Amino acid sequence: MSESVYSYKFVFSCIGLNIVVVKLEKPGFFSIDIITDTIEAGRKPLVAAINGPALGGGLEIALACHARISTSSAQLGLPELRYGILPGFGGTQRLPRLVGIPKALEMMLMSKLVNGYRAQSSGLVDALAATEELVDTARSWALDIYNCKKPWAPSLYRTDKLEPLGEARSMFNFARLLAQKQTPNLRHPLVCIDVIEEGVVSGPRVGLLKESEALLELRQSDTCKSLVHFFFAQRGTAKVPGISDLGLVPRKVNKVAVVGGGLMGSGIATELILSKYPVTLKEVDKKFLTAGIDRIKANLQSRIKKGNMTLKELGENLSLLNGVLDYESFSDMDMVIEAVSEDIPSKQQIFADLEKYCPQHCIFASNTSTTINLKLICERTNSHDRIVGVHFFSPDHVMQLLEIVRTERTSSQVIVDLLNVGKKMKKTPIVVGNCTGFAINRMIYPYTQAALMLVEHGADIYQIDQAVTKFGMPMGPFRMMDLAGFKVAIAGGIQFIENFPERSYKSMLVSVKLEDNPGGHVLSMFLR
């Protein structure tokens, strides 16, 4: 994120150029003088060979090359907005000229990554090649460009993918409205849109200068500092003293089973499938099994509607799913996740059965909520060392957080294995103790209790939710309770009050409303 001398030396060593780097004195030195006027304007064609991740500055260097060849599994993107800044090496100007304004806005504002297939279809890369053929293909392209067999067109000056000016302005205005709605307290998405528009309206070199000036300003903002802190804090959750520092190597998890295909179980199975784990879904009868499989299909099909999955990928993902009504196929499972209703005897019976059918190394994980003590689930088994809690957050296939709950007897190896699984599922795993509320609900309970106290003192629930969303939260406490399920929220709240009476607020209004309208929605209950 810094235009440092060291980063320049690294870039040039990567592309084989020996250049003496001088101290920077003016904005745009690297993006204009070096990338644009030296690399892109060079007399020899440069072709980027992309395998693996090409993100941020790495992709921006590739955008300045005269062609891009990638593998199908490569990951390309400009995720700088996640860190409170914008692409600063010409990405705001070159990406729209290669993929069009709508796609460029989507990739930058949403920090969206695309694989090689999607990159080729959008025009971001020129061709795909197998890993072993990648470098030879890139060399061939470079020779063809040099011999005028392929066009030599600097991406900064291409206009064939740019929409007409009037249409482009409408797109930028719509993007601003959307950004203000989705992230009302963030300024840098609007700055990014302004910079892209400046290049389209006034020309790419003007846009490059504005991009560089905006980057220098945004880098000093509190938003950038906070998001950078968040970035490192997320990655720090995998460093657990006494666990991750023991030198343990994660065991390979090849096959996973999910017991229970309800809302949570189907969501967990969906996320596992998307992470390329073969999944066996177990239910008690055909009716429940069919319903669970249908939920998983619906979760995957929703990704097609959003443009995040093709029909071919849907078929490939569904081929990883197998539905069963018994435990006969569990003999080679590496991990089983129990996701049935919050009933202690049911969970105890499931783990007792798993012990009979699963191999000795198999991890037994329970998607337990904060209302059930993990020790109680272990009581009817002799496998205390491999039983662990995995607290997913609804909807499982969307929410990034994953609480890994350990007891005093859970082995360190199992925790290391779960941290690795969480990483592959693109979750942010945090290891917590077996206690009331774990970590997240320990914070949420006082938050919701404060909201209930305000209602009892006459505040309107919509007013509370609106104030919270205006502050920057994705939704208010009452809307959150509605989505999570009011009974679940109340059950957890009761546990919190019983365990921490000295710092809890017991709402009398809740018990009155529950008697009046048991099982109702939160909003309807408080509006009656």
Coordinates of C-alpha atoms in Angstrom, one line a residue, residues 73-489:
S73 CA -7.4 -21.2 -11.5
A74 CA -5.6 -17.9 -11.2
Q75 CA -7.3 -15.3 -8.9
L76 CA -7.3 -11.7 -10.2
G77 CA -8.7 -8.6 -8.4
L78 CA -8.2 -5.1 -7.0
P79 CA -9.2 -5.4 -3.4
E80 CA -7.7 -2.1 -2.2
L81 CA -11.0 -0.7 -1.0
R82 CA -11.1 -3.4 1.8
Y83 CA -8.2 -1.4 3.3
G84 CA -9.6 2.1 3.0
I85 CA -7.7 3.1 -0.1
L86 CA -8.0 2.7 -3.9
P87 CA -5.8 1.1 -6.6
G88 CA -2.8 3.4 -6.9
F89 CA -0.7 2.0 -9.7
G90 CA -3.2 2.8 -12.6
G91 CA -5.8 0.2 -11.9
T92 CA -8.7 2.7 -11.7
Q93 CA -7.8 3.8 -15.3
R94 CA -6.8 0.5 -17.0
L95 CA -9.4 -1.9 -15.7
P96 CA -12.5 0.0 -17.1
R97 CA -10.8 0.1 -20.5
L98 CA -10.3 -3.7 -20.5
V99 CA -13.6 -5.0 -19.0
G100 CA -16.0 -2.0 -19.3
I101 CA -17.2 0.4 -16.6
P102 CA -19.9 -1.8 -14.9
K103 CA -17.5 -4.8 -14.4
A104 CA -14.7 -2.5 -13.3
L105 CA -16.9 -0.8 -10.7
E106 CA -18.1 -4.2 -9.4
M107 CA -14.5 -5.5 -9.1
M108 CA -13.2 -2.5 -7.3
L109 CA -16.1 -1.3 -5.2
M110 CA -16.8 -4.9 -4.0
S111 CA -13.2 -6.0 -4.0
K112 CA -14.4 -8.9 -6.1
L113 CA -11.9 -11.5 -7.2
V114 CA -12.4 -13.4 -10.5
N115 CA -10.8 -16.7 -11.7
G116 CA -9.1 -17.2 -15.0
Y117 CA -12.3 -18.3 -16.8
R118 CA -14.2 -15.2 -15.8
A119 CA -11.2 -12.9 -16.5
Q120 CA -11.0 -14.2 -20.1
S121 CA -14.7 -13.9 -20.7
S122 CA -14.6 -10.2 -19.5
G123 CA -11.5 -9.3 -21.5
L124 CA -9.2 -8.9 -18.4
V125 CA -6.9 -11.6 -19.8
D126 CA -6.3 -12.5 -23.4
A127 CA -5.9 -16.3 -23.2
L128 CA -5.8 -19.2 -20.8
A129 CA -3.1 -21.8 -20.6
A130 CA -2.3 -24.9 -18.6
T131 CA 0.2 -24.3 -15.8
E132 CA 3.0 -26.2 -17.5
E133 CA 2.4 -24.3 -20.8
L134 CA 1.9 -20.8 -19.3
V135 CA 5.4 -19.4 -19.8
D136 CA 5.8 -20.8 -23.3
T137 CA 2.4 -19.4 -24.3
A138 CA 3.3 -16.0 -22.9
R139 CA 6.6 -16.0 -24.9
S140 CA 4.7 -16.9 -28.0
W141 CA 2.3 -14.0 -27.5
A142 CA 5.2 -11.6 -27.0
L143 CA 6.8 -12.7 -30.2
D144 CA 3.5 -12.4 -32.1
I145 CA 3.0 -8.9 -30.8
Y146 CA 6.5 -7.9 -31.8
N147 CA 6.1 -9.4 -35.3
C148 CA 2.7 -7.6 -35.7
K149 CA 0.7 -10.8 -35.8
K150 CA -1.2 -9.7 -32.7
P151 CA -2.2 -6.1 -31.9
W152 CA 0.1 -3.9 -29.8
A153 CA -2.5 -1.8 -28.0
P154 CA -1.6 -0.2 -24.6
S155 CA -4.6 -0.8 -22.3
L156 CA -4.4 2.8 -20.9
Y157 CA -5.5 4.2 -24.3
R158 CA -8.1 1.6 -25.3
T159 CA -11.7 2.9 -25.7
D160 CA -13.5 0.0 -27.3
K161 CA -14.9 -1.2 -24.0
L162 CA -15.9 2.2 -22.6
E163 CA -19.5 3.1 -22.7
P164 CA -20.6 6.4 -24.3
L165 CA -20.1 9.4 -22.0
G166 CA -23.8 10.0 -21.2
E167 CA -24.3 6.4 -20.4
A168 CA -21.1 6.3 -18.4
R169 CA -22.2 9.2 -16.2
S170 CA -25.4 7.5 -15.4
M171 CA -23.5 4.4 -14.3
F172 CA -21.2 6.5 -12.1
N173 CA -24.2 8.3 -10.5
F174 CA -25.9 4.9 -9.9
A175 CA -22.8 3.5 -8.3
R176 CA -22.6 6.5 -6.0
L177 CA -26.2 6.0 -4.8
L178 CA -25.5 2.3 -4.2
A179 CA -22.3 3.0 -2.3
Q180 CA -24.0 5.6 -0.1
K181 CA -26.7 3.1 0.6
Q182 CA -24.5 0.2 1.4
T183 CA -21.6 2.0 3.1
P184 CA -23.0 5.4 4.2
N185 CA -20.2 6.2 6.5
L186 CA -17.3 5.4 4.1
R187 CA -15.8 8.1 1.9
H188 CA -13.2 6.1 -0.1
P189 CA -15.7 4.2 -2.4
L190 CA -17.0 7.6 -3.6
V191 CA -13.4 8.9 -4.1
C192 CA -12.7 5.8 -6.2
I193 CA -15.8 6.4 -8.4
D194 CA -14.7 10.1 -8.8
V195 CA -11.2 9.0 -9.9
I196 CA -12.5 6.5 -12.5
E197 CA -14.9 9.1 -13.9
E198 CA -12.2 11.7 -14.1
G199 CA -10.2 9.3 -16.4
V200 CA -13.2 8.6 -18.6
V201 CA -14.1 12.3 -18.9
S202 CA -10.8 14.1 -18.9
G203 CA -8.4 11.4 -20.2
P204 CA -6.4 8.6 -18.6
R205 CA -3.3 10.6 -17.7
V206 CA -5.4 13.1 -15.8
G207 CA -7.1 10.2 -14.1
L208 CA -3.7 8.7 -13.2
L209 CA -2.7 11.9 -11.5
K210 CA -6.0 12.2 -9.6
E211 CA -5.6 8.5 -8.6
S212 CA -2.2 9.1 -7.1
E213 CA -3.3 12.2 -5.2
A214 CA -6.3 10.4 -3.8
L215 CA -4.2 7.5 -2.7
L216 CA -1.8 9.8 -0.8
E217 CA -4.8 11.4 1.0
L218 CA -6.7 8.2 1.8
R219 CA -3.6 6.4 3.1
Q220 CA -3.6 8.9 6.0
S221 CA -7.3 8.5 6.9
D222 CA -8.6 6.9 10.1
T223 CA -10.7 4.6 7.9
C224 CA -7.6 3.2 6.2
K225 CA -5.7 2.8 9.5
S226 CA -8.7 1.0 11.1
L227 CA -9.3 -1.3 8.1
V228 CA -5.6 -2.2 8.0
H229 CA -5.7 -3.0 11.7
F230 CA -8.8 -5.2 11.0
F231 CA -7.0 -7.0 8.2
F232 CA -4.1 -8.0 10.4
A233 CA -6.4 -8.8 13.4
Q234 CA -8.4 -11.2 11.2
R235 CA -5.2 -13.1 10.3
G236 CA -4.1 -13.0 13.9
T237 CA -7.0 -15.1 15.0
A238 CA -5.2 -18.3 13.8
K239 CA -2.3 -17.6 16.2
V240 CA -3.4 -19.3 19.4
P241 CA -0.9 -19.6 22.2
G242 CA -0.4 -23.1 23.3
I243 CA -2.0 -24.4 20.1
S244 CA -0.6 -22.9 16.9
D245 CA 2.9 -22.6 18.4
L246 CA 3.4 -26.3 19.1
G247 CA 4.5 -27.2 15.6
L248 CA 1.5 -29.4 14.8
V249 CA 0.7 -29.9 11.1
P250 CA -2.9 -29.9 10.1
R251 CA -4.2 -33.4 9.1
K252 CA -5.8 -33.7 5.7
V253 CA -9.6 -33.7 5.8
N254 CA -10.9 -35.4 2.7
K255 CA -14.5 -36.3 3.5
V256 CA -16.9 -34.5 5.7
A257 CA -20.4 -35.5 6.9
V258 CA -23.2 -33.2 8.2
V259 CA -25.8 -34.7 10.4
G260 CA -29.0 -32.6 10.1
G261 CA -30.2 -30.8 6.9
G262 CA -32.1 -28.0 8.5
L263 CA -31.4 -24.3 8.0
M264 CA -28.0 -24.4 9.7
G265 CA -27.0 -27.9 8.5
S266 CA -27.8 -27.2 4.8
G267 CA -25.9 -23.9 5.1
I268 CA -22.8 -25.6 6.5
A269 CA -23.0 -28.3 3.8
T270 CA -23.3 -25.6 1.2
E271 CA -20.1 -23.8 2.5
L272 CA -18.2 -27.1 2.6
I273 CA -19.2 -27.9 -1.0
L274 CA -18.1 -24.5 -2.2
S275 CA -14.8 -25.2 -0.5
K276 CA -14.5 -28.4 -2.5
Y277 CA -15.1 -30.9 0.3
P278 CA -17.1 -34.0 -0.6
V279 CA -20.1 -33.9 1.8
T280 CA -22.4 -36.6 3.0
L281 CA -25.7 -35.2 4.4
K282 CA -27.5 -37.5 6.9
E283 CA -31.1 -37.1 7.9
V284 CA -33.7 -39.2 9.7
D285 CA -36.0 -39.9 6.8
K286 CA -36.5 -39.2 3.1
K287 CA -38.7 -36.2 3.6
F288 CA -36.2 -34.3 5.7
L289 CA -33.3 -35.5 3.5
T290 CA -35.0 -34.2 0.3
A291 CA -35.8 -30.9 2.0
G292 CA -32.2 -30.5 3.1
I293 CA -30.8 -31.3 -0.4
D294 CA -33.3 -28.8 -1.8
R295 CA -32.0 -26.1 0.5
I296 CA -28.5 -26.7 -0.6
K297 CA -29.5 -26.5 -4.2
A298 CA -31.3 -23.3 -3.6
N299 CA -28.2 -21.8 -1.8
L300 CA -26.1 -22.7 -4.8
Q301 CA -28.6 -21.5 -7.4
S302 CA -28.8 -18.2 -5.7
R303 CA -25.1 -17.8 -6.6
I304 CA -26.0 -18.3 -10.3
K305 CA -28.5 -15.4 -10.1
K306 CA -25.9 -13.2 -8.6
G307 CA -23.4 -14.1 -11.3
N308 CA -21.0 -15.9 -8.9
M309 CA -21.4 -19.4 -10.4
T310 CA -22.0 -20.9 -13.8
L311 CA -24.4 -23.9 -14.5
K312 CA -21.3 -26.0 -15.1
E313 CA -19.9 -25.1 -11.7
L314 CA -23.3 -25.8 -10.2
G315 CA -23.2 -29.4 -11.5
E316 CA -19.6 -29.8 -10.3
N317 CA -20.6 -28.7 -6.8
L318 CA -23.7 -30.8 -6.6
S319 CA -21.6 -33.9 -7.6
L320 CA -19.8 -33.5 -4.2
L321 CA -23.1 -34.0 -2.3
N322 CA -24.4 -37.4 -1.2
G323 CA -27.5 -37.9 0.9
V324 CA -28.0 -40.9 3.3
L325 CA -30.4 -42.1 6.0
D326 CA -27.9 -44.1 8.1
Y327 CA -24.3 -44.2 9.3
E328 CA -23.1 -47.1 7.2
S329 CA -21.0 -44.8 4.9
F330 CA -19.3 -43.0 7.8
S331 CA -16.5 -45.5 8.1
D332 CA -14.0 -43.3 6.2
M333 CA -15.1 -39.8 7.4
D334 CA -12.5 -37.4 8.5
M335 CA -14.9 -35.0 10.2
V336 CA -18.6 -35.1 11.1
I337 CA -20.5 -31.9 12.0
E338 CA -23.7 -32.3 14.0
A339 CA -26.3 -29.6 13.2
V340 CA -29.5 -30.9 14.7
S341 CA -32.0 -29.0 17.0
E342 CA -30.8 -27.7 20.4
D343 CA -31.8 -30.8 22.3
I344 CA -29.2 -32.4 24.6
P345 CA -30.4 -36.0 24.5
S346 CA -30.5 -35.9 20.7
K347 CA -27.0 -34.6 20.4
Q348 CA -25.7 -37.1 23.0
Q349 CA -27.3 -40.0 21.0
I350 CA -25.8 -38.8 17.8
F351 CA -22.3 -38.6 19.2
A352 CA -22.7 -42.0 20.8
D353 CA -23.6 -43.4 17.4
L354 CA -20.8 -41.6 15.6
E355 CA -18.3 -43.3 18.0
K356 CA -19.5 -46.7 16.8
Y357 CA -19.3 -46.0 13.0
C358 CA -16.5 -43.5 12.5
P359 CA -12.7 -44.2 12.4
Q360 CA -10.6 -43.3 15.4
H361 CA -9.1 -40.2 13.8
C362 CA -12.5 -38.7 12.8
I363 CA -13.3 -35.2 14.4
F364 CA -16.7 -34.9 16.0
A365 CA -17.9 -31.3 15.8
S366 CA -21.1 -29.9 17.1
N367 CA -22.7 -26.8 15.7
T368 CA -23.8 -26.0 19.2
S369 CA -25.2 -22.6 20.2
T370 CA -24.3 -20.8 23.4
T371 CA -27.3 -22.3 25.3
I372 CA -25.8 -25.9 25.5
N373 CA -22.7 -26.8 27.4
L374 CA -20.3 -28.8 25.2
K375 CA -19.4 -31.0 28.2
L376 CA -23.0 -32.3 28.4
I377 CA -22.8 -33.4 24.7
C378 CA -19.6 -35.4 25.5
E379 CA -21.1 -37.3 28.5
R380 CA -22.1 -40.4 26.6
T381 CA -18.9 -40.9 24.7
N382 CA -15.3 -41.9 25.3
S383 CA -14.0 -39.5 22.7
H384 CA -13.7 -36.3 24.7
D385 CA -10.4 -35.4 23.1
R386 CA -11.8 -35.2 19.5
I387 CA -15.1 -33.5 20.3
V388 CA -15.1 -29.8 19.5
G389 CA -17.7 -27.1 19.0
V390 CA -18.1 -25.2 15.7
H391 CA -20.4 -22.3 16.0
F392 CA -21.4 -21.1 12.5
F393 CA -23.4 -17.9 12.1
S394 CA -26.6 -17.8 10.0
P395 CA -26.7 -17.7 7.0
D396 CA -23.7 -20.1 7.2
H397 CA -22.7 -19.9 3.6
V398 CA -22.5 -16.0 3.8
M399 CA -21.2 -15.1 7.3
Q400 CA -17.4 -15.3 7.6
L401 CA -17.1 -15.8 11.3
L402 CA -16.5 -19.3 12.8
E403 CA -16.1 -19.9 16.6
I404 CA -14.1 -23.0 17.4
V405 CA -15.2 -24.1 20.9
R406 CA -12.8 -26.2 22.9
T407 CA -13.2 -28.0 26.3
E408 CA -10.3 -28.8 28.7
R409 CA -10.0 -32.2 27.0
T410 CA -10.1 -31.2 23.3
S411 CA -6.8 -32.1 21.8
S412 CA -4.5 -29.4 20.3
Q413 CA -4.3 -31.4 17.1
V414 CA -8.1 -31.2 16.6
I415 CA -8.0 -27.4 17.1
V416 CA -5.2 -27.1 14.5
D417 CA -7.2 -29.2 12.1
L418 CA -10.3 -27.0 12.5
L419 CA -8.3 -23.8 12.1
N420 CA -7.1 -25.2 8.7
V421 CA -10.6 -26.2 7.7
G422 CA -11.9 -22.8 8.6
K423 CA -9.2 -21.2 6.5
K424 CA -10.1 -23.3 3.5
M425 CA -13.8 -22.4 4.0
K426 CA -12.7 -18.7 3.9
K427 CA -13.9 -18.2 7.4
T428 CA -12.3 -16.1 10.1
P429 CA -11.9 -18.8 12.8
I430 CA -11.6 -17.7 16.5
V431 CA -10.8 -20.2 19.2
V432 CA -13.0 -19.8 22.3
G433 CA -13.5 -21.5 25.6
N434 CA -16.6 -23.6 26.5
C435 CA -18.4 -20.8 28.3
T436 CA -21.7 -18.9 28.2
G437 CA -22.0 -16.8 25.0
F438 CA -18.5 -17.8 23.8
A439 CA -17.1 -14.6 22.3
I440 CA -19.6 -13.1 19.9
N441 CA -22.8 -13.6 21.9
R442 CA -21.0 -12.4 25.0
M443 CA -20.9 -9.1 23.2
I444 CA -24.3 -9.2 21.6
Y445 CA -26.4 -9.9 24.7
P446 CA -25.6 -6.6 26.5
Y447 CA -26.1 -4.9 23.1
T448 CA -29.7 -6.3 22.7
Q449 CA -30.5 -5.9 26.4
A450 CA -29.7 -2.2 26.0
A451 CA -32.0 -2.0 23.1
L452 CA -34.8 -3.7 25.1
M453 CA -34.2 -1.2 28.0
L454 CA -34.7 1.7 25.6
V455 CA -38.0 0.2 24.4
E456 CA -39.2 -0.1 27.9
H457 CA -38.4 3.6 28.4
G458 CA -40.5 4.6 25.4
A459 CA -38.2 4.5 22.4
D460 CA -39.6 3.2 19.1
I461 CA -38.0 0.0 17.8
Y462 CA -37.7 1.4 14.3
Q463 CA -36.0 4.5 15.7
I464 CA -33.5 2.3 17.5
D465 CA -32.8 0.1 14.4
Q466 CA -32.4 3.2 12.2
A467 CA -30.0 4.8 14.6
V468 CA -27.8 1.7 14.7
T469 CA -27.8 1.3 10.9
K470 CA -27.0 4.9 10.5
F471 CA -24.0 4.4 12.8
G472 CA -22.7 1.8 10.4
M473 CA -24.0 -1.6 11.5
P474 CA -25.6 -3.7 8.7
M475 CA -28.9 -4.0 10.7
G476 CA -30.4 -3.1 14.0
P477 CA -30.8 -5.3 17.0
F478 CA -34.5 -6.0 16.5
R479 CA -34.1 -6.9 12.8
M480 CA -31.2 -9.1 13.8
M481 CA -33.4 -11.0 16.4
D482 CA -36.1 -11.4 13.8
L483 CA -33.6 -13.1 11.4
A484 CA -31.9 -15.2 14.0
G485 CA -35.1 -16.4 15.6
F486 CA -36.6 -14.8 18.7
K487 CA -36.8 -18.0 20.7
V488 CA -33.1 -18.6 20.1
A489 CA -32.3 -15.1 21.1

